[in-house]
Amino acid sequence: MQVLKFGGTSVGRPDRMKSVAEIITRNDESKIVVLSALSGTTNALVGIGESLAADDKGSAKDKIDMLRTHYNGFIKELLTTEDKQEEAQAIIEEHFEFFGITLKISFNEALNRDILAQGELMSTKLFTLYLQESGINAALLPALEFMRTNEEEEPDLDLIAERLKEKLKEYKDVPLLITQGYICKNYKGEIDNLHRGGSDYTASLIGAAARADEIQIWTDIDGMHNNDPRVVDKTYPIAELSFDEAAELAYFGAKILHPASIWPAQKYGIPVKLLNTMQPDAKGTVISKTTISADVKALAAKDGITAIKVKSTRMLLAYGFLRKIFEIFEKYRTPIDMITTSEVAVSVTIDEDENLEKITDELSQFGQVEIDKDQTIICVVGNFVAEQKGIVNKIFESLTDIPIRMISYGGSRHNISLLTDSANKERALKRLNEHLFGL
Ligand code: ADP
Ligand code: ASP
Ligand code: MG
């Protein structure tokens, strides 16, 4: 069994959806195919939710009408027979009837999550219709019947595995099952999602739950590149990565993978391939337990970081100081990414500043607190064994004229992290690209 996930651009045009059908029928292996919403749809749904939240029904209606026009055009190009076009039209009508209702009822967060789920529900239904029209044996596998999160808002892999197993028994004679990425139900039974870009996470969770042989993430680029292609011109695809390396890159900003999407595959040692729907024969990237060793493999950058420094002479020779600091972050459920300490100060970074004011208030009982917003973590990923010399030197040489706020080295052998003001990000990524990869 293989799990194949296709992202928004891979299904965003009728001709691309048709290419997806070709890719999934290239061999007879049974497959679970995870689809995102058509590109642009989730952004549009976010916009509709924002208009409704602001009680601007006029703008919500305009956005809904634009989306409807888009889908009407899409199905005309996707399907050829009158029967299937009518079926597709009925599907679209049903979803837009729901959008119509959202204009009449009061808005709340649960309704917003319902709205966000419509994109994946529509894309998978339309794709399944297309497969049926093409005479391909496939069925729709409703993600909302098995994708679950728990009270901590984390996917409940055991429950997912149990429910998926039951579902797969129902469809044991169907070689191609089409399901929705991103969406799930939460522990209260409400419709929820795995956050933006979450379809990768769905694919990895399904792969782990079904103990698949392989997970393939099909997107609009030929694998994980050595640097962020949105920022740097000269980048190249990396043939092999270890799970740890890929997880670091995803967590620290490589958008090609959802930040949490590696652990389920890693837990069961299932290889993950990153492939390009527009160039299906390109080699892409293989992520697995073993990997070709190289000192520096890739760079990634994560924006929206806040640095917090607590300075106190009470820290000198004291024990228990760090615990008290960390407890405050725990209380406000705020994860820490980077940490550096000196004898009299500790600096940490966070990417969720919802509770920043409360955290700062509580931290000030321990000393003077300084906050720096709009920071970026630049993460250098590779294999850094302690005996190795020269890497740190090369990194510093590349950044001679770029101010660095924090450095973290030695926490993991795969990662060296640097914190700088976001205004320096582009320059830093370009300089590192020149010095570390000679590009
Ligand atoms: P999908 O809609 O298929 O999920 P995404 O837009 O989420 O696709 O992810 C693919 C994009 O990730 C690429 O088009 C590229 O711009 C971006 N990206 C950022 N960093 C990297 C990287 N290191 N390697 C490859 N792509 C990256
Ligand atoms: N459609 C969702 C998003 O745009 C999930 C995904 O594409 O992975 O975030
Ligand atoms: Mg994505």
Tab-separated table of C-alpha atoms and ligand atoms in Angstrom:
chain	number	residue	atom	x	y	z
A	1	MET	CA	0.000	0.000	0.000
A	2	GLN	CA	1.232	3.466	-0.898
A	3	VAL	CA	-0.011	6.858	0.267
A	4	LEU	CA	0.225	9.657	-2.313
A	5	LYS	CA	-0.528	13.260	-1.421
A	6	PHE	CA	-1.140	15.964	-4.042
A	7	GLY	CA	-0.998	19.608	-3.000
A	8	GLY	CA	-3.092	22.583	-4.085
A	9	THR	CA	-1.179	23.450	-7.264
A	10	SER	CA	-1.153	19.771	-8.293
A	11	VAL	CA	-4.965	19.765	-8.397
A	12	GLY	CA	-5.489	23.483	-9.006
A	13	ARG	CA	-6.298	23.254	-12.712
A	14	PRO	CA	-8.401	20.682	-14.581
A	15	ASP	CA	-5.419	19.594	-16.730
A	16	ARG	CA	-3.293	19.128	-13.591
A	17	MET	CA	-5.994	17.028	-11.967
A	18	LYS	CA	-5.940	14.876	-15.103
A	19	SER	CA	-2.151	14.462	-14.736
A	20	VAL	CA	-2.727	13.333	-11.143
A	21	ALA	CA	-5.059	10.628	-12.457
A	22	GLU	CA	-2.271	9.480	-14.797
A	23	ILE	CA	0.296	9.395	-11.993
A	24	ILE	CA	-1.856	7.319	-9.663
A	25	THR	CA	-2.657	4.772	-12.373
A	26	ARG	CA	0.948	4.238	-13.517
A	27	ASN	CA	1.081	0.922	-11.614
A	28	ASP	CA	-1.400	-1.468	-10.028
A	29	GLU	CA	-0.301	-1.026	-6.425
A	30	SER	CA	-3.207	-0.152	-4.114
A	31	LYS	CA	-3.131	3.448	-2.998
A	32	ILE	CA	-4.674	5.954	-0.653
A	33	VAL	CA	-4.609	9.309	-2.432
A	34	VAL	CA	-4.737	12.398	-0.218
A	35	LEU	CA	-5.794	15.647	-1.894
A	36	SER	CA	-5.550	19.281	-0.837
A	37	ALA	CA	-8.090	21.878	-1.855
A	38	LEU	CA	-7.640	23.496	-5.303
A	39	SER	CA	-4.918	26.140	-5.006
A	40	GLY	CA	-6.294	29.441	-3.751
A	41	THR	CA	-9.398	27.860	-2.224
A	42	THR	CA	-8.248	27.656	1.401
A	43	ASN	CA	-7.014	31.262	1.225
A	44	ALA	CA	-10.433	32.251	-0.145
A	45	LEU	CA	-12.172	30.339	2.652
A	46	VAL	CA	-9.994	32.074	5.240
A	47	GLY	CA	-11.078	35.371	3.649
A	48	ILE	CA	-14.765	34.428	3.819
A	49	GLY	CA	-14.352	33.536	7.509
A	50	GLU	CA	-12.647	36.871	8.177
A	51	SER	CA	-15.447	38.816	6.494
A	52	LEU	CA	-18.072	36.900	8.470
A	53	ALA	CA	-16.122	37.407	11.719
A	54	ALA	CA	-16.115	41.158	10.985
A	55	ASP	CA	-19.860	40.929	10.276
A	56	ASP	CA	-19.240	42.176	6.744
A	57	LYS	CA	-21.772	39.959	4.976
A	58	GLY	CA	-21.491	41.915	1.721
A	59	SER	CA	-17.814	41.163	1.329
A	60	ALA	CA	-18.332	37.526	2.423
A	61	LYS	CA	-21.001	37.161	-0.277
A	62	ASP	CA	-18.716	38.664	-2.950
A	63	LYS	CA	-15.970	36.198	-2.016
A	64	ILE	CA	-18.421	33.274	-2.078
A	65	ASP	CA	-19.702	34.335	-5.529
A	66	MET	CA	-16.155	34.555	-6.905
A	67	LEU	CA	-15.374	31.084	-5.622
A	68	ARG	CA	-18.563	29.697	-7.162
A	69	THR	CA	-17.645	31.150	-10.572
A	70	HIS	CA	-14.236	29.511	-10.273
A	71	TYR	CA	-15.706	26.084	-9.505
A	72	ASN	CA	-18.329	26.345	-12.238
A	73	GLY	CA	-15.580	26.967	-14.782
A	74	PHE	CA	-13.419	24.184	-13.308
A	75	ILE	CA	-16.012	21.424	-13.670
A	76	LYS	CA	-16.833	22.408	-17.250
A	77	GLU	CA	-13.213	21.753	-18.202
A	78	LEU	CA	-12.703	18.719	-15.985
A	79	LEU	CA	-15.670	16.594	-17.050
A	80	THR	CA	-16.927	15.825	-20.532
A	81	THR	CA	-20.105	13.771	-20.181
A	82	GLU	CA	-23.387	15.512	-19.451
A	83	ASP	CA	-24.174	13.073	-16.642
A	84	LYS	CA	-20.985	13.730	-14.742
A	85	GLN	CA	-21.182	17.474	-15.324
A	86	GLU	CA	-24.643	17.440	-13.776
A	87	GLU	CA	-23.419	15.383	-10.827
A	88	ALA	CA	-20.528	17.802	-10.326
A	89	GLN	CA	-22.902	20.761	-10.545
A	90	ALA	CA	-25.109	19.203	-7.869
A	91	ILE	CA	-22.071	18.713	-5.603
A	92	ILE	CA	-20.995	22.330	-6.035
A	93	GLU	CA	-24.563	23.547	-5.425
A	94	GLU	CA	-24.713	21.620	-2.157
A	95	HIS	CA	-21.504	23.224	-0.877
A	96	PHE	CA	-22.557	26.697	-1.965
A	97	GLU	CA	-25.915	26.214	-0.317
A	98	PHE	CA	-23.931	25.732	2.900
A	99	PHE	CA	-21.971	28.950	2.196
A	100	GLY	CA	-25.305	30.700	1.658
A	101	ILE	CA	-26.455	29.553	5.100
A	102	THR	CA	-23.280	30.903	6.725
A	103	LEU	CA	-24.431	34.366	5.604
A	104	LYS	CA	-27.634	33.993	7.601
A	105	ILE	CA	-26.505	32.440	10.879
A	106	SER	CA	-24.284	33.756	13.647
A	107	PHE	CA	-20.577	33.256	13.222
A	108	ASN	CA	-18.389	31.279	15.619
A	109	GLU	CA	-15.081	29.419	15.545
A	110	ALA	CA	-16.681	26.012	14.963
A	111	LEU	CA	-18.517	27.397	11.924
A	112	ASN	CA	-15.254	28.874	10.673
A	113	ARG	CA	-13.586	25.453	10.801
A	114	ASP	CA	-16.559	24.023	8.925
A	115	ILE	CA	-16.029	26.649	6.233
A	116	LEU	CA	-12.302	25.837	6.013
A	117	ALA	CA	-13.106	22.154	5.459
A	118	GLN	CA	-15.132	22.751	2.290
A	119	GLY	CA	-12.088	23.030	-0.026
A	120	GLU	CA	-10.808	19.497	0.519
A	121	LEU	CA	-14.357	18.100	0.502
A	122	MET	CA	-14.990	19.638	-2.936
A	123	SER	CA	-11.630	18.738	-4.524
A	124	THR	CA	-11.861	15.065	-3.551
A	125	LYS	CA	-15.473	14.713	-4.730
A	126	LEU	CA	-14.698	16.311	-8.102
A	127	PHE	CA	-11.574	14.208	-8.584
A	128	THR	CA	-13.439	10.993	-7.749
A	129	LEU	CA	-16.094	11.921	-10.326
A	130	TYR	CA	-13.380	12.442	-12.924
A	131	LEU	CA	-11.845	9.018	-12.154
A	132	GLN	CA	-15.257	7.382	-12.457
A	133	GLU	CA	-15.894	9.140	-15.741
A	134	SER	CA	-12.548	7.810	-16.981
A	135	GLY	CA	-13.544	4.252	-16.016
A	136	ILE	CA	-11.011	4.023	-13.173
A	137	ASN	CA	-12.022	1.924	-10.160
A	138	ALA	CA	-11.834	4.363	-7.237
A	139	ALA	CA	-13.871	5.385	-4.202
A	140	LEU	CA	-14.059	8.291	-1.792
A	141	LEU	CA	-12.766	7.587	1.723
A	142	PRO	CA	-14.190	10.268	4.056
A	143	ALA	CA	-11.378	11.624	6.247
A	144	LEU	CA	-13.872	12.939	8.794
A	145	GLU	CA	-14.737	9.333	9.634
A	146	PHE	CA	-11.229	8.447	10.818
A	147	MET	CA	-8.955	11.502	11.195
A	148	ARG	CA	-9.129	12.554	14.856
A	149	THR	CA	-7.347	14.956	17.167
A	150	ASN	CA	-7.291	14.600	20.959
A	151	GLU	CA	-7.807	17.096	23.788
A	152	GLU	CA	-4.271	18.433	23.265
A	153	GLU	CA	-5.277	19.160	19.643
A	154	GLU	CA	-2.748	16.558	18.490
A	155	PRO	CA	-3.621	13.745	16.063
A	156	ASP	CA	-4.639	10.583	17.897
A	157	LEU	CA	-2.657	8.082	15.843
A	158	ASP	CA	-3.957	4.971	17.650
A	159	LEU	CA	-7.582	5.946	17.114
A	160	ILE	CA	-6.861	6.933	13.503
A	161	ALA	CA	-5.243	3.531	12.884
A	162	GLU	CA	-8.134	1.661	14.467
A	163	ARG	CA	-10.808	3.511	12.482
A	164	LEU	CA	-8.868	3.445	9.234
A	165	LYS	CA	-8.468	-0.322	9.539
A	166	GLU	CA	-12.245	-0.706	9.765
A	167	LYS	CA	-12.766	1.596	6.790
A	168	LEU	CA	-10.194	-0.244	4.674
A	169	LYS	CA	-12.069	-3.503	5.270
A	170	GLU	CA	-15.170	-1.884	3.732
A	171	TYR	CA	-13.210	-0.925	0.629
A	172	LYS	CA	-10.953	-3.955	0.337
A	173	ASP	CA	-11.684	-4.500	-3.345
A	174	VAL	CA	-11.104	-0.896	-4.402
A	175	PRO	CA	-7.469	-0.246	-5.428
A	176	LEU	CA	-7.664	3.572	-5.308
A	177	LEU	CA	-9.116	5.408	-2.330
A	178	ILE	CA	-9.363	9.179	-2.474
A	179	THR	CA	-9.399	11.108	0.786
A	180	GLN	CA	-9.185	14.660	2.104
A	181	GLY	CA	-5.985	16.110	3.498
A	182	TYR	CA	-5.979	18.736	6.254
A	183	ILE	CA	-9.431	18.078	7.742
A	184	CYS	CA	-10.310	16.019	10.789
A	185	LYS	CA	-12.681	15.906	13.734
A	186	ASN	CA	-11.590	16.994	17.175
A	187	TYR	CA	-12.261	15.186	20.461
A	188	LYS	CA	-15.597	17.006	20.751
A	189	GLY	CA	-16.670	15.580	17.396
A	190	GLU	CA	-16.511	18.981	15.684
A	191	ILE	CA	-14.938	19.505	12.276
A	192	ASP	CA	-11.380	20.730	12.701
A	193	ASN	CA	-8.114	20.822	10.763
A	194	LEU	CA	-4.381	20.139	11.075
A	195	HIS	CA	-3.487	23.797	10.387
A	196	ARG	CA	-2.325	25.366	7.148
A	197	GLY	CA	-0.356	23.009	4.932
A	198	GLY	CA	-1.774	20.121	6.957
A	199	SER	CA	-2.401	17.731	4.054
A	200	ASP	CA	1.232	16.573	4.264
A	201	TYR	CA	0.594	15.706	7.892
A	202	THR	CA	-2.566	13.774	6.908
A	203	ALA	CA	-0.539	11.738	4.401
A	204	SER	CA	2.118	10.884	6.945
A	205	LEU	CA	-0.462	9.984	9.602
A	206	ILE	CA	-2.377	7.747	7.161
A	207	GLY	CA	0.910	6.191	6.029
A	208	ALA	CA	1.809	5.400	9.643
A	209	ALA	CA	-1.717	4.236	10.527
A	210	ALA	CA	-1.899	1.884	7.528
A	211	ARG	CA	1.800	0.870	7.870
A	212	ALA	CA	2.190	1.841	4.209
A	213	ASP	CA	5.263	0.842	2.207
A	214	GLU	CA	5.865	4.397	1.066
A	215	ILE	CA	4.498	7.924	1.376
A	216	GLN	CA	4.782	10.240	-1.627
A	217	ILE	CA	4.278	13.988	-1.328
A	218	TRP	CA	3.600	15.358	-4.820
A	219	THR	CA	3.984	19.109	-5.194
A	220	ASP	CA	5.119	21.835	-7.598
A	221	ILE	CA	8.890	21.457	-7.123
A	222	ASP	CA	11.332	18.581	-7.652
A	223	GLY	CA	12.049	17.811	-3.996
A	224	MET	CA	13.548	19.514	-0.978
A	225	HIS	CA	16.005	22.157	-2.164
A	226	ASN	CA	19.207	23.135	-0.373
A	227	ASN	CA	17.837	26.633	0.319
A	228	ASP	CA	14.515	28.449	0.169
A	229	PRO	CA	13.741	28.824	-3.579
A	230	ARG	CA	11.312	31.648	-2.821
A	231	VAL	CA	14.194	33.757	-1.504
A	232	VAL	CA	17.357	32.517	-3.213
A	233	ASP	CA	17.745	32.089	-7.010
A	234	LYS	CA	20.322	29.310	-7.222
A	235	THR	CA	19.109	26.240	-5.387
A	236	TYR	CA	19.146	22.511	-6.180
A	237	PRO	CA	17.151	19.454	-5.074
A	238	ILE	CA	18.681	17.180	-2.438
A	239	ALA	CA	18.560	13.489	-3.388
A	240	GLU	CA	18.488	12.051	0.135
A	241	LEU	CA	17.672	13.232	3.624
A	242	SER	CA	17.367	11.430	6.936
A	243	PHE	CA	14.119	11.727	8.894
A	244	ASP	CA	15.894	13.930	11.447
A	245	GLU	CA	17.269	16.274	8.805
A	246	ALA	CA	13.900	16.555	7.031
A	247	ALA	CA	12.092	17.151	10.331
A	248	GLU	CA	14.461	20.001	11.221
A	249	LEU	CA	14.014	21.621	7.797
A	250	ALA	CA	10.222	21.290	7.927
A	251	TYR	CA	10.048	22.642	11.460
A	252	PHE	CA	12.358	25.543	10.685
A	253	GLY	CA	10.494	26.838	7.661
A	254	ALA	CA	10.918	24.668	4.541
A	255	LYS	CA	7.341	25.138	3.335
A	256	ILE	CA	7.411	22.047	1.132
A	257	LEU	CA	6.577	19.999	4.260
A	258	HIS	CA	4.178	20.733	7.117
A	259	PRO	CA	6.295	21.236	10.269
A	260	ALA	CA	4.997	18.105	12.020
A	261	SER	CA	4.722	15.845	9.001
A	262	ILE	CA	7.812	13.714	9.548
A	263	TRP	CA	7.301	12.053	12.930
A	264	PRO	CA	4.498	9.615	11.957
A	265	ALA	CA	6.533	8.265	9.013
A	266	GLN	CA	9.681	8.163	11.132
A	267	LYS	CA	7.924	6.263	13.915
A	268	TYR	CA	7.347	3.303	11.580
A	269	GLY	CA	10.385	3.841	9.325
A	270	ILE	CA	8.237	4.525	6.241
A	271	PRO	CA	10.209	6.274	3.461
A	272	VAL	CA	8.814	9.620	2.304
A	273	LYS	CA	9.435	10.776	-1.279
A	274	LEU	CA	9.023	14.397	-2.351
A	275	LEU	CA	8.034	14.471	-6.021
A	276	ASN	CA	7.002	16.967	-8.685
A	277	THR	CA	3.583	16.581	-10.346
A	278	MET	CA	4.779	18.800	-13.230
A	279	GLN	CA	7.872	16.584	-13.813
A	280	PRO	CA	6.754	13.125	-12.673
A	281	ASP	CA	9.992	11.459	-13.744
A	282	ALA	CA	12.329	13.764	-11.811
A	283	LYS	CA	14.086	11.913	-8.969
A	284	GLY	CA	12.954	14.213	-6.163
A	285	THR	CA	14.024	13.665	-2.562
A	286	VAL	CA	13.923	10.423	-0.586
A	287	ILE	CA	13.595	10.789	3.179
A	288	SER	CA	14.473	7.643	5.099
A	289	LYS	CA	16.439	6.242	8.032
A	290	THR	CA	19.694	6.078	6.147
A	291	THR	CA	21.165	8.881	4.142
A	292	ILE	CA	24.263	9.944	2.314
A	293	SER	CA	26.351	11.850	4.810
A	294	ALA	CA	27.330	15.401	3.965
A	295	ASP	CA	28.445	18.118	6.317
A	296	VAL	CA	25.975	20.814	5.304
A	297	LYS	CA	22.864	19.738	3.405
A	298	ALA	CA	20.374	22.574	3.471
A	299	LEU	CA	19.194	25.847	4.947
A	300	ALA	CA	15.748	26.924	6.041
A	301	ALA	CA	14.351	30.028	7.672
A	302	LYS	CA	11.451	30.522	10.029
A	303	ASP	CA	9.954	34.014	10.357
A	304	GLY	CA	7.680	35.544	12.964
A	305	ILE	CA	9.972	34.760	15.873
A	306	THR	CA	10.086	36.717	19.143
A	307	ALA	CA	13.237	36.666	21.281
A	308	ILE	CA	12.919	37.098	25.055
A	309	LYS	CA	15.902	37.795	27.300
A	310	VAL	CA	15.747	37.577	31.093
A	311	LYS	CA	18.724	39.188	32.831
A	312	SER	CA	19.319	38.642	36.521
A	313	THR	CA	22.287	38.430	38.845
A	314	ARG	CA	20.133	36.053	40.905
A	315	MET	CA	20.935	33.494	38.243
A	316	LEU	CA	24.627	33.510	39.291
A	317	LEU	CA	25.455	30.168	40.910
A	318	ALA	CA	21.745	29.560	41.535
A	319	TYR	CA	20.000	26.320	40.759
A	320	GLY	CA	16.334	25.989	39.836
A	321	PHE	CA	16.366	29.319	37.992
A	322	LEU	CA	15.813	27.861	34.522
A	323	ARG	CA	13.037	25.601	35.804
A	324	LYS	CA	11.116	28.609	37.117
A	325	ILE	CA	11.525	30.390	33.777
A	326	PHE	CA	10.405	27.355	31.766
A	327	GLU	CA	7.380	26.792	33.990
A	328	ILE	CA	5.990	30.140	32.880
A	329	PHE	CA	6.152	29.088	29.226
A	330	GLU	CA	4.566	25.773	30.122
A	331	LYS	CA	1.740	27.545	31.959
A	332	TYR	CA	0.915	29.510	28.806
A	333	ARG	CA	1.381	26.473	26.519
A	334	THR	CA	4.021	28.342	24.525
A	335	PRO	CA	6.748	26.219	22.942
A	336	ILE	CA	10.353	27.443	23.016
A	337	ASP	CA	12.507	26.960	19.898
A	338	MET	CA	15.979	28.255	20.719
A	339	ILE	CA	17.696	28.763	24.076
A	340	THR	CA	21.019	30.346	24.976
A	341	THR	CA	22.284	31.049	28.456
A	342	SER	CA	25.119	32.922	30.139
A	343	GLU	CA	25.918	33.243	33.832
A	344	VAL	CA	23.523	36.141	34.249
A	345	ALA	CA	21.017	35.892	31.443
A	346	VAL	CA	18.898	33.486	29.472
A	347	SER	CA	17.464	34.123	25.985
A	348	VAL	CA	14.714	32.052	24.415
A	349	THR	CA	12.687	32.315	21.230
A	350	ILE	CA	9.000	31.637	20.672
A	351	ASP	CA	6.834	31.678	17.548
A	352	GLU	CA	3.468	32.033	19.267
A	353	ASP	CA	3.189	35.411	20.949
A	354	GLU	CA	-0.475	35.254	21.855
A	355	ASN	CA	0.398	35.249	25.580
A	356	LEU	CA	3.536	37.369	25.331
A	357	GLU	CA	2.293	40.088	27.666
A	358	LYS	CA	1.365	37.663	30.436
A	359	ILE	CA	4.624	35.759	29.998
A	360	THR	CA	6.636	38.998	30.160
A	361	ASP	CA	4.779	40.096	33.305
A	362	GLU	CA	5.519	36.858	35.085
A	363	LEU	CA	9.132	36.736	33.905
A	364	SER	CA	9.823	40.216	35.252
A	365	GLN	CA	9.723	38.887	38.817
A	366	PHE	CA	13.037	37.139	37.989
A	367	GLY	CA	14.873	40.071	36.424
A	368	GLN	CA	14.925	42.547	33.608
A	369	VAL	CA	13.053	41.339	30.495
A	370	GLU	CA	13.919	42.436	26.954
A	371	ILE	CA	11.777	41.580	23.927
A	372	ASP	CA	12.820	41.584	20.244
A	373	LYS	CA	10.054	40.987	17.725
A	374	ASP	CA	10.229	40.257	13.959
A	375	GLN	CA	13.149	37.889	14.229
A	376	THR	CA	14.026	34.985	11.920
A	377	ILE	CA	15.649	31.686	12.809
A	378	ILE	CA	18.058	30.517	10.140
A	379	CYS	CA	18.643	26.844	10.432
A	380	VAL	CA	21.652	25.093	8.895
A	381	VAL	CA	20.928	21.375	8.592
A	382	GLY	CA	23.439	18.624	8.059
A	383	ASN	CA	25.548	16.156	9.915
A	384	PHE	CA	27.677	17.984	12.446
A	385	VAL	CA	29.819	15.608	14.423
A	386	ALA	CA	31.719	17.123	17.319
A	387	GLU	CA	35.144	16.269	15.857
A	388	GLN	CA	34.374	18.117	12.641
A	389	LYS	CA	36.207	21.384	12.220
A	390	GLY	CA	35.564	24.377	10.055
A	391	ILE	CA	31.765	24.444	9.693
A	392	VAL	CA	31.164	27.112	12.282
A	393	ASN	CA	34.024	29.091	10.823
A	394	LYS	CA	32.466	28.952	7.355
A	395	ILE	CA	29.099	30.075	8.728
A	396	PHE	CA	30.627	33.021	10.554
A	397	GLU	CA	32.697	34.010	7.540
A	398	SER	CA	29.520	34.176	5.424
A	399	LEU	CA	27.822	36.451	7.914
A	400	THR	CA	30.558	38.943	8.755
A	401	ASP	CA	28.339	41.976	8.114
A	402	ILE	CA	25.058	40.508	9.363
A	403	PRO	CA	24.125	41.039	13.025
A	404	ILE	CA	23.345	37.749	14.781
A	405	ARG	CA	21.212	37.899	17.928
A	406	MET	CA	21.536	34.258	19.107
A	407	ILE	CA	23.396	31.079	18.091
A	408	SER	CA	22.537	27.526	19.008
A	409	TYR	CA	24.996	24.721	18.258
A	410	GLY	CA	25.337	21.261	19.752
A	411	GLY	CA	21.698	20.738	20.757
A	412	SER	CA	21.272	18.293	17.904
A	413	ARG	CA	23.949	16.999	15.565
A	414	HIS	CA	21.765	17.980	12.629
A	415	ASN	CA	21.149	21.621	13.305
A	416	ILE	CA	22.948	24.900	13.832
A	417	SER	CA	20.484	27.737	14.397
A	418	LEU	CA	21.082	31.458	14.163
A	419	LEU	CA	18.698	34.241	15.084
A	420	THR	CA	18.706	37.513	13.209
A	421	ASP	CA	16.332	40.396	12.550
A	422	SER	CA	13.940	39.407	9.725
A	423	ALA	CA	15.213	42.368	7.684
A	424	ASN	CA	18.540	40.452	7.337
A	425	LYS	CA	17.042	37.131	6.287
A	426	GLU	CA	17.386	37.403	2.520
A	427	ARG	CA	20.974	38.652	2.704
A	428	ALA	CA	21.910	35.931	5.206
A	429	LEU	CA	20.391	33.096	3.125
A	430	LYS	CA	22.150	34.368	-0.017
A	431	ARG	CA	25.538	34.746	1.693
A	432	LEU	CA	25.286	31.289	3.262
A	433	ASN	CA	24.308	29.874	-0.139
A	434	GLU	CA	27.477	31.328	-1.663
A	435	HIS	CA	29.832	30.262	1.119
A	436	LEU	CA	28.431	26.867	2.070
A	437	PHE	CA	27.348	25.607	-1.362
A	438	GLY	CA	29.493	27.745	-3.687
A	439	LEU	CA	26.356	29.010	-5.503
B	1	ADP	P1	1.615	22.144	-1.881
B	1	ADP	O1	0.492	23.066	-2.229
B	1	ADP	O2	1.879	21.092	-2.915
B	1	ADP	O3	1.503	21.599	-0.488
B	1	ADP	P2	3.519	24.096	-0.931
B	1	ADP	O4	3.378	25.449	-1.556
B	1	ADP	O5	2.951	23.924	0.430
B	1	ADP	O6	2.926	23.028	-1.951
B	1	ADP	O7	5.051	23.653	-0.887
B	1	ADP	C1	5.849	23.722	-2.041
B	1	ADP	C2	6.613	25.023	-2.062
B	1	ADP	O8	7.505	25.062	-0.957
B	1	ADP	C3	7.521	25.195	-3.239
B	1	ADP	O9	6.829	25.711	-4.355
B	1	ADP	C4	8.591	26.164	-2.721
B	1	ADP	O10	8.343	27.480	-3.101
B	1	ADP	C5	8.436	26.091	-1.210
B	1	ADP	N1	9.695	25.800	-0.503
B	1	ADP	C6	10.181	26.483	0.558
B	1	ADP	N2	11.354	25.969	0.963
B	1	ADP	C7	11.629	24.930	0.128
B	1	ADP	C8	12.717	24.027	0.023
B	1	ADP	N3	13.748	24.066	0.860
B	1	ADP	N4	12.665	23.106	-0.969
B	1	ADP	C9	11.623	23.040	-1.813
B	1	ADP	N5	10.573	23.872	-1.761
B	1	ADP	C10	10.564	24.802	-0.800
B	2	ASP	N1	-5.658	23.326	1.857
B	2	ASP	C1	-4.919	23.490	3.092
B	2	ASP	C2	-4.056	24.745	3.023
B	2	ASP	O1	-4.060	25.424	2.002
B	2	ASP	C3	-4.093	22.298	3.437
B	2	ASP	C4	-2.968	21.964	2.466
B	2	ASP	O2	-2.974	22.405	1.324
B	2	ASP	O3	-2.068	21.219	2.859
B	2	ASP	O4	-3.436	25.072	3.985
B	3	MG	MG	1.868	22.438	1.414
